[in-house]
Amino acid sequence: MEEYQKERYTVAAMTLSKKLIRRNFHPIICENLEEARAQALELIDPKKSVGFGGSITVEQSGIIEALYSRNQKMIDREKTTTLEERQQVMKQALTADYFLTSINGITEEGELVNVDSVGNRVAAITYGPNKVPAFVSIKKNVWRFSDNTRNST
């Protein structure tokens, strides 16, 4: 990445961070996905349960494997064999101590934009665990809500 791009993203992240704080979020700015994984691992209590659901970004970060390797209690829908069992595990993930997800987009005002085909990630963010570490790239920052819905659908 060019230096001017990096500087632009840093300024945008700092500005957005202030707006997220005003909305009662606790943003942690990271340089890359590996750093985000490390920060999330520090944040998550090893004695608590973790749910997650359907985020390619979360999977690519390597955090799922890292949590399994430290014997974290995981609520994992991918370990199920039937549709009924999968649905039950997705509901159980809403009662986990933590729920890992990613955000499809974020407006410059700090509004989160999520499009979710099943609804488990949106449910977890809005009504699930008290602690929801959410991965989002500054590249997913958009000016208006309508800009993002076109990109996510």
mmCIF file of C-alpha atoms in Angstrom:
data_model
loop_
_atom_site.group_PDB
_atom_site.id
_atom_site.type_symbol
_atom_site.label_atom_id
_atom_site.label_comp_id
_atom_site.label_asym_id
_atom_site.label_seq_id
_atom_site.Cartn_x
_atom_site.Cartn_y
_atom_site.Cartn_z
ATOM 1 C CA MET A 1 0.000 0.000 0.000
ATOM 2 C CA GLU A 2 1.256 3.461 -0.883
ATOM 3 C CA GLU A 3 2.215 5.747 1.990
ATOM 4 C CA TYR A 4 -0.395 8.372 1.068
ATOM 5 C CA GLN A 5 -3.127 5.681 1.146
ATOM 6 C CA LYS A 6 -1.962 4.446 4.511
ATOM 7 C CA GLU A 7 -2.021 7.986 5.902
ATOM 8 C CA ARG A 8 -5.498 8.586 4.468
ATOM 9 C CA TYR A 9 -6.815 5.373 6.040
ATOM 10 C CA THR A 10 -5.223 6.253 9.390
ATOM 11 C CA VAL A 11 -6.878 9.678 9.459
ATOM 12 C CA ALA A 12 -10.216 8.168 8.409
ATOM 13 C CA ALA A 13 -9.938 5.471 11.092
ATOM 14 C CA MET A 14 -9.193 8.026 13.811
ATOM 15 C CA THR A 15 -12.137 10.201 12.754
ATOM 16 C CA LEU A 16 -14.470 7.224 12.552
ATOM 17 C CA SER A 17 -13.216 5.930 15.889
ATOM 18 C CA LYS A 18 -14.410 9.106 17.631
ATOM 19 C CA LYS A 19 -17.854 8.732 16.091
ATOM 20 C CA LEU A 20 -18.050 5.081 17.130
ATOM 21 C CA ILE A 21 -17.127 5.995 20.706
ATOM 22 C CA ARG A 22 -20.029 8.470 20.741
ATOM 23 C CA ARG A 23 -22.264 5.529 19.766
ATOM 24 C CA ASN A 24 -20.964 3.476 22.739
ATOM 25 C CA PHE A 25 -18.657 1.254 20.706
ATOM 26 C CA HIS A 26 -15.074 0.549 21.769
ATOM 27 C CA PRO A 27 -13.045 0.608 18.534
ATOM 28 C CA ILE A 28 -9.556 -0.835 18.365
ATOM 29 C CA ILE A 29 -7.630 0.310 15.308
ATOM 30 C CA CYS A 30 -5.300 -2.281 13.795
ATOM 31 C CA GLU A 31 -2.925 -2.129 10.842
ATOM 32 C CA ASN A 32 -3.973 -5.485 9.406
ATOM 33 C CA LEU A 33 -5.986 -8.643 9.970
ATOM 34 C CA GLU A 34 -3.176 -10.376 11.872
ATOM 35 C CA GLU A 35 -3.022 -7.512 14.368
ATOM 36 C CA ALA A 36 -6.823 -7.560 14.657
ATOM 37 C CA ARG A 37 -6.672 -11.284 15.478
ATOM 38 C CA ALA A 38 -4.056 -10.671 18.170
ATOM 39 C CA GLN A 39 -6.114 -7.852 19.698
ATOM 40 C CA ALA A 40 -9.270 -9.985 19.716
ATOM 41 C CA LEU A 41 -7.406 -12.874 21.356
ATOM 42 C CA GLU A 42 -6.278 -10.529 24.128
ATOM 43 C CA LEU A 43 -9.816 -9.226 24.553
ATOM 44 C CA ILE A 44 -11.492 -12.651 24.831
ATOM 45 C CA ASP A 45 -11.363 -14.286 28.264
ATOM 46 C CA PRO A 46 -9.979 -17.835 27.789
ATOM 47 C CA LYS A 47 -12.511 -19.198 30.304
ATOM 48 C CA LYS A 48 -15.573 -17.867 28.461
ATOM 49 C CA SER A 49 -17.623 -19.212 25.550
ATOM 50 C CA VAL A 50 -17.357 -17.887 22.002
ATOM 51 C CA GLY A 51 -19.891 -18.084 19.203
ATOM 52 C CA PHE A 52 -19.433 -17.003 15.605
ATOM 53 C CA GLY A 53 -21.264 -17.316 12.356
ATOM 54 C CA GLY A 54 -20.576 -17.095 8.690
ATOM 55 C CA SER A 55 -17.919 -14.406 8.402
ATOM 56 C CA ILE A 56 -15.225 -14.975 5.812
ATOM 57 C CA THR A 57 -13.158 -12.167 7.360
ATOM 58 C CA VAL A 58 -13.264 -13.809 10.792
ATOM 59 C CA GLU A 59 -12.312 -17.163 9.267
ATOM 60 C CA GLN A 60 -9.457 -15.625 7.243
ATOM 61 C CA SER A 61 -8.077 -13.918 10.345
ATOM 62 C CA GLY A 62 -7.188 -17.288 11.864
ATOM 63 C CA ILE A 63 -8.848 -16.439 15.166
ATOM 64 C CA ILE A 64 -11.119 -19.498 15.127
ATOM 65 C CA GLU A 65 -8.139 -21.860 14.925
ATOM 66 C CA ALA A 66 -6.289 -19.841 17.573
ATOM 67 C CA LEU A 67 -9.246 -20.080 19.952
ATOM 68 C CA TYR A 68 -9.544 -23.823 19.394
ATOM 69 C CA SER A 69 -5.803 -24.249 19.996
ATOM 70 C CA ARG A 70 -6.103 -22.620 23.417
ATOM 71 C CA ASN A 71 -9.077 -24.874 24.250
ATOM 72 C CA GLN A 72 -11.651 -22.084 24.223
ATOM 73 C CA LYS A 73 -15.267 -23.204 24.667
ATOM 74 C CA MET A 74 -16.561 -22.745 21.107
ATOM 75 C CA ILE A 75 -20.147 -22.761 19.870
ATOM 76 C CA ASP A 76 -19.524 -23.816 16.283
ATOM 77 C CA ARG A 77 -22.316 -24.434 13.790
ATOM 78 C CA GLU A 78 -19.816 -25.964 11.360
ATOM 79 C CA LYS A 79 -19.447 -28.974 13.679
ATOM 80 C CA THR A 80 -23.095 -29.985 13.206
ATOM 81 C CA THR A 81 -24.403 -32.719 10.925
ATOM 82 C CA THR A 82 -28.085 -31.844 10.445
ATOM 83 C CA LEU A 83 -29.948 -28.662 9.570
ATOM 84 C CA GLU A 84 -31.935 -28.848 12.820
ATOM 85 C CA GLU A 85 -28.761 -29.186 14.874
ATOM 86 C CA ARG A 86 -27.161 -26.311 12.957
ATOM 87 C CA GLN A 87 -30.126 -24.028 13.691
ATOM 88 C CA GLN A 88 -30.012 -24.975 17.376
ATOM 89 C CA VAL A 89 -26.288 -24.214 17.593
ATOM 90 C CA MET A 90 -26.821 -20.827 15.897
ATOM 91 C CA LYS A 91 -29.388 -20.016 18.603
ATOM 92 C CA GLN A 92 -26.963 -21.175 21.308
ATOM 93 C CA ALA A 93 -24.332 -18.814 19.902
ATOM 94 C CA LEU A 94 -26.621 -15.913 20.857
ATOM 95 C CA THR A 95 -26.094 -16.855 24.511
ATOM 96 C CA ALA A 96 -22.294 -17.127 24.288
ATOM 97 C CA ASP A 97 -20.115 -14.780 26.314
ATOM 98 C CA TYR A 98 -18.607 -13.455 23.054
ATOM 99 C CA PHE A 99 -19.744 -13.491 19.440
ATOM 100 C CA LEU A 100 -17.224 -12.936 16.645
ATOM 101 C CA THR A 101 -18.440 -11.299 13.463
ATOM 102 C CA SER A 102 -17.510 -8.875 10.748
ATOM 103 C CA ILE A 103 -19.291 -5.790 9.501
ATOM 104 C CA ASN A 104 -20.321 -5.448 5.834
ATOM 105 C CA GLY A 105 -19.918 -1.685 5.882
ATOM 106 C CA ILE A 106 -19.819 1.383 8.057
ATOM 107 C CA THR A 107 -20.917 4.915 7.245
ATOM 108 C CA GLU A 108 -18.794 7.971 7.948
ATOM 109 C CA GLU A 109 -21.222 8.714 10.821
ATOM 110 C CA GLY A 110 -20.443 5.367 12.468
ATOM 111 C CA GLU A 111 -23.581 3.517 11.412
ATOM 112 C CA LEU A 112 -23.004 -0.209 10.950
ATOM 113 C CA VAL A 113 -24.391 -1.823 7.807
ATOM 114 C CA ASN A 114 -24.960 -5.573 7.754
ATOM 115 C CA VAL A 115 -26.676 -7.769 5.213
ATOM 116 C CA ASP A 116 -27.222 -11.250 6.604
ATOM 117 C CA SER A 117 -29.000 -14.034 4.708
ATOM 118 C CA VAL A 118 -29.795 -16.115 7.808
ATOM 119 C CA GLY A 119 -29.983 -13.349 10.420
ATOM 120 C CA ASN A 120 -27.779 -14.950 13.071
ATOM 121 C CA ARG A 121 -25.011 -12.338 12.828
ATOM 122 C CA VAL A 122 -27.406 -9.395 12.945
ATOM 123 C CA ALA A 123 -29.260 -11.022 15.858
ATOM 124 C CA ALA A 124 -25.987 -11.468 17.747
ATOM 125 C CA ILE A 125 -24.951 -7.862 17.153
ATOM 126 C CA THR A 126 -28.290 -6.406 18.220
ATOM 127 C CA TYR A 127 -29.563 -8.814 20.854
ATOM 128 C CA GLY A 128 -26.898 -11.410 21.554
ATOM 129 C CA PRO A 129 -23.831 -11.479 23.773
ATOM 130 C CA ASN A 130 -22.705 -8.335 25.572
ATOM 131 C CA LYS A 131 -19.284 -8.615 23.944
ATOM 132 C CA VAL A 132 -19.217 -8.735 20.149
ATOM 133 C CA PRO A 133 -15.747 -8.261 18.673
ATOM 134 C CA ALA A 134 -16.484 -7.180 15.097
ATOM 135 C CA PHE A 135 -13.894 -7.044 12.334
ATOM 136 C CA VAL A 136 -14.304 -4.223 9.805
ATOM 137 C CA SER A 137 -11.870 -2.765 7.300
ATOM 138 C CA ILE A 138 -11.593 0.981 6.812
ATOM 139 C CA LYS A 139 -11.990 0.137 3.129
ATOM 140 C CA LYS A 140 -15.632 -0.676 3.944
ATOM 141 C CA ASN A 141 -16.243 2.927 4.989
ATOM 142 C CA VAL A 142 -18.933 4.548 2.853
ATOM 143 C CA TRP A 143 -20.427 8.027 2.781
ATOM 144 C CA ARG A 144 -24.087 7.087 3.052
ATOM 145 C CA PHE A 145 -26.128 4.053 3.985
ATOM 146 C CA SER A 146 -27.499 3.738 0.438
ATOM 147 C CA ASP A 147 -23.956 3.556 -0.997
ATOM 148 C CA ASN A 148 -23.297 0.409 0.986
ATOM 149 C CA THR A 149 -26.528 -1.462 0.439
ATOM 150 C CA ARG A 150 -25.845 -1.547 -3.288
ATOM 151 C CA ASN A 151 -22.387 -3.045 -2.673
ATOM 152 C CA SER A 152 -23.557 -5.674 -0.170
ATOM 153 C CA THR A 153 -26.497 -7.129 -2.057
#
